[in-house]
PDB file of N, CA and C in Angstrom:
ATOM      1  N   UNK A   1      29.795  -2.613 -34.060  1.00 80.00           N
ATOM      2  CA  UNK A   1      30.792  -2.996 -33.084  1.00 80.00           C
ATOM      3  C   UNK A   1      31.227  -1.798 -32.237  1.00 80.00           C
ATOM      4  N   UNK A   2      31.153  -0.609 -32.822  1.00 85.00           N
ATOM      5  CA  UNK A   2      31.551   0.582 -32.073  1.00 85.00           C
ATOM      6  C   UNK A   2      30.574   0.888 -30.941  1.00 85.00           C
ATOM      7  N   UNK A   3      29.329   0.444 -31.106  1.00 89.00           N
ATOM      8  CA  UNK A   3      28.309   0.709 -30.088  1.00 89.00           C
ATOM      9  C   UNK A   3      28.627  -0.031 -28.800  1.00 89.00           C
ATOM     10  N   UNK A   4      29.177  -1.214 -28.919  1.00 90.00           N
ATOM     11  CA  UNK A   4      29.452  -2.029 -27.729  1.00 90.00           C
ATOM     12  C   UNK A   4      30.499  -1.363 -26.833  1.00 90.00           C
ATOM     13  N   UNK A   5      31.365  -0.565 -27.427  1.00 90.00           N
ATOM     14  CA  UNK A   5      32.381   0.126 -26.625  1.00 90.00           C
ATOM     15  C   UNK A   5      31.777   1.222 -25.748  1.00 90.00           C
ATOM     16  N   UNK A   6      30.618   1.713 -26.124  1.00 89.00           N
ATOM     17  CA  UNK A   6      29.940   2.695 -25.271  1.00 89.00           C
ATOM     18  C   UNK A   6      28.919   2.027 -24.349  1.00 89.00           C
ATOM     19  N   UNK A   7      28.390   0.876 -24.749  1.00 95.00           N
ATOM     20  CA  UNK A   7      27.402   0.187 -23.911  1.00 95.00           C
ATOM     21  C   UNK A   7      28.035  -0.461 -22.683  1.00 95.00           C
ATOM     22  N   UNK A   8      29.196  -1.039 -22.838  1.00 94.00           N
ATOM     23  CA  UNK A   8      29.838  -1.726 -21.711  1.00 94.00           C
ATOM     24  C   UNK A   8      30.153  -0.756 -20.571  1.00 94.00           C
ATOM     25  N   UNK A   9      30.786   0.385 -20.803  1.00 94.00           N
ATOM     26  CA  UNK A   9      30.998   1.322 -19.682  1.00 94.00           C
ATOM     27  C   UNK A   9      29.689   1.856 -19.104  1.00 94.00           C
ATOM     28  N   UNK A  10      28.685   2.040 -19.961  1.00 95.00           N
ATOM     29  CA  UNK A  10      27.385   2.501 -19.460  1.00 95.00           C
ATOM     30  C   UNK A  10      26.747   1.485 -18.530  1.00 95.00           C
ATOM     31  N   UNK A  11      26.813   0.217 -18.889  1.00 97.00           N
ATOM     32  CA  UNK A  11      26.236  -0.828 -18.040  1.00 97.00           C
ATOM     33  C   UNK A  11      27.034  -0.997 -16.745  1.00 97.00           C
ATOM     34  N   UNK A  12      28.333  -0.834 -16.820  1.00 97.00           N
ATOM     35  CA  UNK A  12      29.142  -0.885 -15.596  1.00 97.00           C
ATOM     36  C   UNK A  12      28.764   0.273 -14.676  1.00 97.00           C
ATOM     37  N   UNK A  13      28.555   1.450 -15.257  1.00 97.00           N
ATOM     38  CA  UNK A  13      28.140   2.611 -14.465  1.00 97.00           C
ATOM     39  C   UNK A  13      26.794   2.357 -13.791  1.00 97.00           C
ATOM     40  N   UNK A  14      25.808   1.875 -14.553  1.00 98.00           N
ATOM     41  CA  UNK A  14      24.487   1.606 -13.972  1.00 98.00           C
ATOM     42  C   UNK A  14      24.545   0.488 -12.932  1.00 98.00           C
ATOM     43  N   UNK A  15      25.408  -0.487 -13.132  1.00 98.00           N
ATOM     44  CA  UNK A  15      25.583  -1.545 -12.142  1.00 98.00           C
ATOM     45  C   UNK A  15      26.141  -1.008 -10.838  1.00 98.00           C
ATOM     46  N   UNK A  16      27.116  -0.108 -10.937  1.00 98.00           N
ATOM     47  CA  UNK A  16      27.691   0.494  -9.729  1.00 98.00           C
ATOM     48  C   UNK A  16      26.680   1.386  -9.016  1.00 98.00           C
ATOM     49  N   UNK A  17      25.861   2.100  -9.788  1.00 98.00           N
ATOM     50  CA  UNK A  17      24.808   2.919  -9.175  1.00 98.00           C
ATOM     51  C   UNK A  17      23.820   2.019  -8.442  1.00 98.00           C
ATOM     52  N   UNK A  18      23.429   0.903  -9.047  1.00 98.00           N
ATOM     53  CA  UNK A  18      22.501  -0.030  -8.411  1.00 98.00           C
ATOM     54  C   UNK A  18      23.081  -0.583  -7.116  1.00 98.00           C
ATOM     55  N   UNK A  19      24.336  -0.999  -7.146  1.00 98.00           N
ATOM     56  CA  UNK A  19      24.973  -1.527  -5.934  1.00 98.00           C
ATOM     57  C   UNK A  19      25.053  -0.441  -4.864  1.00 98.00           C
ATOM     58  N   UNK A  20      25.353   0.791  -5.265  1.00 98.00           N
ATOM     59  CA  UNK A  20      25.404   1.896  -4.304  1.00 98.00           C
ATOM     60  C   UNK A  20      24.055   2.159  -3.656  1.00 98.00           C
ATOM     61  N   UNK A  21      22.986   2.130  -4.452  1.00 98.00           N
ATOM     62  CA  UNK A  21      21.638   2.343  -3.903  1.00 98.00           C
ATOM     63  C   UNK A  21      21.260   1.189  -2.980  1.00 98.00           C
ATOM     64  N   UNK A  22      21.627  -0.027  -3.336  1.00 97.00           N
ATOM     65  CA  UNK A  22      21.333  -1.184  -2.487  1.00 97.00           C
ATOM     66  C   UNK A  22      22.057  -1.075  -1.145  1.00 97.00           C
ATOM     67  N   UNK A  23      23.322  -0.710  -1.167  1.00 97.00           N
ATOM     68  CA  UNK A  23      24.081  -0.550   0.083  1.00 97.00           C
ATOM     69  C   UNK A  23      23.497   0.583   0.918  1.00 97.00           C
ATOM     70  N   UNK A  24      23.109   1.684   0.274  1.00 97.00           N
ATOM     71  CA  UNK A  24      22.487   2.805   0.984  1.00 97.00           C
ATOM     72  C   UNK A  24      21.194   2.364   1.667  1.00 97.00           C
ATOM     73  N   UNK A  25      20.367   1.577   0.966  1.00 94.00           N
ATOM     74  CA  UNK A  25      19.099   1.122   1.535  1.00 94.00           C
ATOM     75  C   UNK A  25      19.329   0.180   2.710  1.00 94.00           C
ATOM     76  N   UNK A  26      20.333  -0.668   2.617  1.00 94.00           N
ATOM     77  CA  UNK A  26      20.622  -1.590   3.719  1.00 94.00           C
ATOM     78  C   UNK A  26      21.112  -0.819   4.943  1.00 94.00           C
ATOM     79  N   UNK A  27      21.968   0.166   4.738  1.00 95.00           N
ATOM     80  CA  UNK A  27      22.471   0.957   5.866  1.00 95.00           C
ATOM     81  C   UNK A  27      21.384   1.805   6.508  1.00 95.00           C
ATOM     82  N   UNK A  28      20.382   2.232   5.743  1.00 94.00           N
ATOM     83  CA  UNK A  28      19.291   3.050   6.275  1.00 94.00           C
ATOM     84  C   UNK A  28      18.213   2.203   6.947  1.00 94.00           C
ATOM     85  N   UNK A  29      18.339   0.870   6.935  1.00 89.00           N
ATOM     86  CA  UNK A  29      17.406   0.013   7.644  1.00 89.00           C
ATOM     87  C   UNK A  29      16.161  -0.370   6.863  1.00 89.00           C
ATOM     88  N   UNK A  30      16.216  -0.282   5.544  1.00 87.00           N
ATOM     89  CA  UNK A  30      15.041  -0.618   4.744  1.00 87.00           C
ATOM     90  C   UNK A  30      14.729  -2.112   4.777  1.00 87.00           C
ATOM     91  N   UNK A  31      15.716  -2.940   5.064  1.00 86.00           N
ATOM     92  CA  UNK A  31      15.521  -4.384   5.050  1.00 86.00           C
ATOM     93  C   UNK A  31      15.538  -4.985   6.453  1.00 86.00           C
ATOM     94  N   UNK A  32      15.345  -4.183   7.477  1.00 87.00           N
ATOM     95  CA  UNK A  32      15.384  -4.677   8.852  1.00 87.00           C
ATOM     96  C   UNK A  32      14.158  -5.514   9.202  1.00 87.00           C
ATOM     97  N   UNK A  33      12.972  -5.044   8.855  1.00 84.00           N
ATOM     98  CA  UNK A  33      11.731  -5.705   9.260  1.00 84.00           C
ATOM     99  C   UNK A  33      10.943  -6.094   8.012  1.00 84.00           C
ATOM    100  N   UNK A  34      11.255  -7.255   7.462  1.00 82.00           N
ATOM    101  CA  UNK A  34      10.613  -7.677   6.220  1.00 82.00           C
ATOM    102  C   UNK A  34       9.199  -8.201   6.441  1.00 82.00           C
ATOM    103  N   UNK A  35       8.907  -8.721   7.626  1.00 86.00           N
ATOM    104  CA  UNK A  35       7.593  -9.305   7.882  1.00 86.00           C
ATOM    105  C   UNK A  35       6.645  -8.347   8.601  1.00 86.00           C
ATOM    106  N   UNK A  36       7.130  -7.231   9.074  1.00 82.00           N
ATOM    107  CA  UNK A  36       6.310  -6.308   9.865  1.00 82.00           C
ATOM    108  C   UNK A  36       5.112  -5.772   9.116  1.00 82.00           C
ATOM    109  N   UNK A  37       5.301  -5.316   7.881  1.00 78.00           N
ATOM    110  CA  UNK A  37       4.179  -4.773   7.116  1.00 78.00           C
ATOM    111  C   UNK A  37       3.158  -5.851   6.795  1.00 78.00           C
ATOM    112  N   UNK A  38       3.624  -7.054   6.516  1.00 81.00           N
ATOM    113  CA  UNK A  38       2.696  -8.147   6.234  1.00 81.00           C
ATOM    114  C   UNK A  38       1.852  -8.511   7.444  1.00 81.00           C
ATOM    115  N   UNK A  39       2.444  -8.482   8.623  1.00 82.00           N
ATOM    116  CA  UNK A  39       1.686  -8.780   9.840  1.00 82.00           C
ATOM    117  C   UNK A  39       0.806  -7.610  10.251  1.00 82.00           C
ATOM    118  N   UNK A  40       1.263  -6.399  10.007  1.00 79.00           N
ATOM    119  CA  UNK A  40       0.509  -5.215  10.402  1.00 79.00           C
ATOM    120  C   UNK A  40      -0.811  -5.096   9.641  1.00 79.00           C
ATOM    121  N   UNK A  41      -0.845  -5.565   8.411  1.00 79.00           N
ATOM    122  CA  UNK A  41      -2.075  -5.469   7.636  1.00 79.00           C
ATOM    123  C   UNK A  41      -3.131  -6.444   8.156  1.00 79.00           C
ATOM    124  N   UNK A  42      -2.693  -7.508   8.806  1.00 80.00           N
ATOM    125  CA  UNK A  42      -3.641  -8.481   9.350  1.00 80.00           C
ATOM    126  C   UNK A  42      -4.196  -8.054  10.698  1.00 80.00           C
ATOM    127  N   UNK A  43      -3.472  -7.242  11.431  1.00 76.00           N
ATOM    128  CA  UNK A  43      -3.887  -6.809  12.762  1.00 76.00           C
ATOM    129  C   UNK A  43      -4.630  -5.485  12.677  1.00 76.00           C
ATOM    130  N   UNK A  44      -5.923  -5.542  12.435  1.00 69.00           N
ATOM    131  CA  UNK A  44      -6.700  -4.307  12.379  1.00 69.00           C
ATOM    132  C   UNK A  44      -7.624  -4.242  13.587  1.00 69.00           C
ATOM    133  N   UNK A  45      -7.985  -3.040  13.952  1.00 69.00           N
ATOM    134  CA  UNK A  45      -8.889  -2.856  15.075  1.00 69.00           C
ATOM    135  C   UNK A  45     -10.303  -3.222  14.644  1.00 69.00           C
ATOM    136  N   UNK A  46     -10.997  -3.920  15.531  1.00 69.00           N
ATOM    137  CA  UNK A  46     -12.381  -4.268  15.231  1.00 69.00           C
ATOM    138  C   UNK A  46     -13.252  -3.035  15.369  1.00 69.00           C
ATOM    139  N   UNK A  47     -14.166  -2.877  14.427  1.00 69.00           N
ATOM    140  CA  UNK A  47     -15.095  -1.756  14.505  1.00 69.00           C
ATOM    141  C   UNK A  47     -16.165  -2.064  15.547  1.00 69.00           C
ATOM    142  N   UNK A  48     -16.579  -1.070  16.298  1.00 68.00           N
ATOM    143  CA  UNK A  48     -17.639  -1.324  17.282  1.00 68.00           C
ATOM    144  C   UNK A  48     -18.938  -1.687  16.563  1.00 68.00           C
ATOM    145  N   UNK A  49     -19.681  -2.599  17.179  1.00 69.00           N
ATOM    146  CA  UNK A  49     -20.942  -3.018  16.573  1.00 69.00           C
ATOM    147  C   UNK A  49     -21.944  -1.875  16.630  1.00 69.00           C
ATOM    148  N   UNK A  50     -22.683  -1.704  15.551  1.00 71.00           N
ATOM    149  CA  UNK A  50     -23.683  -0.651  15.495  1.00 71.00           C
ATOM    150  C   UNK A  50     -24.958  -1.140  16.170  1.00 71.00           C
ATOM    151  N   UNK A  51     -25.607  -0.223  16.847  1.00 70.00           N
ATOM    152  CA  UNK A  51     -26.856  -0.572  17.512  1.00 70.00           C
ATOM    153  C   UNK A  51     -27.956  -0.722  16.467  1.00 70.00           C
ATOM    154  N   UNK A  52     -28.843  -1.703  16.642  1.00 67.00           N
ATOM    155  CA  UNK A  52     -29.935  -1.855  15.676  1.00 67.00           C
ATOM    156  C   UNK A  52     -30.863  -0.639  15.716  1.00 67.00           C
ATOM    157  N   UNK A  53     -31.325  -0.244  14.562  1.00 63.00           N
ATOM    158  CA  UNK A  53     -32.190   0.927  14.461  1.00 63.00           C
ATOM    159  C   UNK A  53     -33.634   0.554  14.775  1.00 63.00           C
ATOM    160  N   UNK A  54     -34.347   1.512  15.303  1.00 66.00           N
ATOM    161  CA  UNK A  54     -35.774   1.306  15.536  1.00 66.00           C
ATOM    162  C   UNK A  54     -36.492   1.381  14.192  1.00 66.00           C
ATOM    163  N   UNK A  55     -37.679   0.768  14.066  1.00 63.00           N
ATOM    164  CA  UNK A  55     -38.360   0.730  12.763  1.00 63.00           C
ATOM    165  C   UNK A  55     -38.591   2.103  12.146  1.00 63.00           C
ATOM    166  N   UNK A  56     -38.989   3.108  12.908  1.00 60.00           N
ATOM    167  CA  UNK A  56     -39.223   4.437  12.356  1.00 60.00           C
ATOM    168  C   UNK A  56     -37.936   5.101  11.895  1.00 60.00           C
ATOM    169  N   UNK A  57     -36.873   4.898  12.638  1.00 59.00           N
ATOM    170  CA  UNK A  57     -35.596   5.507  12.295  1.00 59.00           C
ATOM    171  C   UNK A  57     -34.997   4.840  11.059  1.00 59.00           C
ATOM    172  N   UNK A  58     -35.230   3.544  10.922  1.00 55.00           N
ATOM    173  CA  UNK A  58     -34.718   2.818   9.766  1.00 55.00           C
ATOM    174  C   UNK A  58     -35.353   3.339   8.489  1.00 55.00           C
ATOM    175  N   UNK A  59     -36.641   3.601   8.541  1.00 54.00           N
ATOM    176  CA  UNK A  59     -37.337   4.071   7.348  1.00 54.00           C
ATOM    177  C   UNK A  59     -36.830   5.453   6.942  1.00 54.00           C
ATOM    178  N   UNK A  60     -36.415   6.260   7.912  1.00 55.00           N
ATOM    179  CA  UNK A  60     -35.900   7.588   7.597  1.00 55.00           C
ATOM    180  C   UNK A  60     -34.554   7.503   6.880  1.00 55.00           C
ATOM    181  N   UNK A  61     -33.741   6.528   7.241  1.00 54.00           N
ATOM    182  CA  UNK A  61     -32.395   6.442   6.673  1.00 54.00           C
ATOM    183  C   UNK A  61     -32.376   5.732   5.328  1.00 54.00           C
ATOM    184  N   UNK A  62     -33.294   4.809   5.109  1.00 53.00           N
ATOM    185  CA  UNK A  62     -33.296   4.060   3.855  1.00 53.00           C
ATOM    186  C   UNK A  62     -33.769   4.968   2.737  1.00 53.00           C
ATOM    187  N   UNK A  63     -33.029   5.043   1.663  1.00 53.00           N
ATOM    188  CA  UNK A  63     -33.418   5.819   0.501  1.00 53.00           C
ATOM    189  C   UNK A  63     -33.234   7.306   0.659  1.00 53.00           C
ATOM    190  N   UNK A  64     -32.493   7.742   1.649  1.00 55.00           N
ATOM    191  CA  UNK A  64     -32.199   9.161   1.845  1.00 55.00           C
ATOM    192  C   UNK A  64     -33.467  10.009   1.886  1.00 55.00           C
ATOM    193  N   UNK A  65     -34.484   9.530   2.579  1.00 54.00           N
ATOM    194  CA  UNK A  65     -35.748  10.243   2.800  1.00 54.00           C
ATOM    195  C   UNK A  65     -36.543  10.497   1.519  1.00 54.00           C
ATOM    196  N   UNK A  66     -36.332   9.706   0.496  1.00 56.00           N
ATOM    197  CA  UNK A  66     -37.164   9.815  -0.694  1.00 56.00           C
ATOM    198  C   UNK A  66     -38.488   9.118  -0.423  1.00 56.00           C
ATOM    199  N   UNK A  67     -39.576   9.561  -1.022  1.00 60.00           N
ATOM    200  CA  UNK A  67     -40.852   8.891  -0.800  1.00 60.00           C
ATOM    201  C   UNK A  67     -40.814   7.464  -1.335  1.00 60.00           C
ATOM    202  N   UNK A  68     -41.603   6.620  -0.711  1.00 57.00           N
ATOM    203  CA  UNK A  68     -41.651   5.223  -1.148  1.00 57.00           C
ATOM    204  C   UNK A  68     -42.198   5.126  -2.564  1.00 57.00           C
ATOM    205  N   UNK A  69     -41.832   4.073  -3.267  1.00 55.00           N
ATOM    206  CA  UNK A  69     -42.264   3.886  -4.650  1.00 55.00           C
ATOM    207  C   UNK A  69     -43.632   3.230  -4.730  1.00 55.00           C
ATOM    208  N   UNK A  70     -44.301   3.018  -3.615  1.00 51.00           N
ATOM    209  CA  UNK A  70     -45.603   2.318  -3.634  1.00 51.00           C
ATOM    210  C   UNK A  70     -46.625   3.105  -4.380  1.00 51.00           C
TER     211      UNK A  70
END
């Protein structure tokens, strides 16, 4: 029973700290744009299309110039 007398003030202290951090975050604008990050991830720049390689150049790039396994 003696433990509860120290737990109650501790929980009140942590509750006040939580409320203080929440008020600080609201004043700093952390909750202003809730949908912006979600929309920003969908709007990405399209990568430019790569030009098709010529047959000789393709063979040079495939397999990092290792000899064929034939």
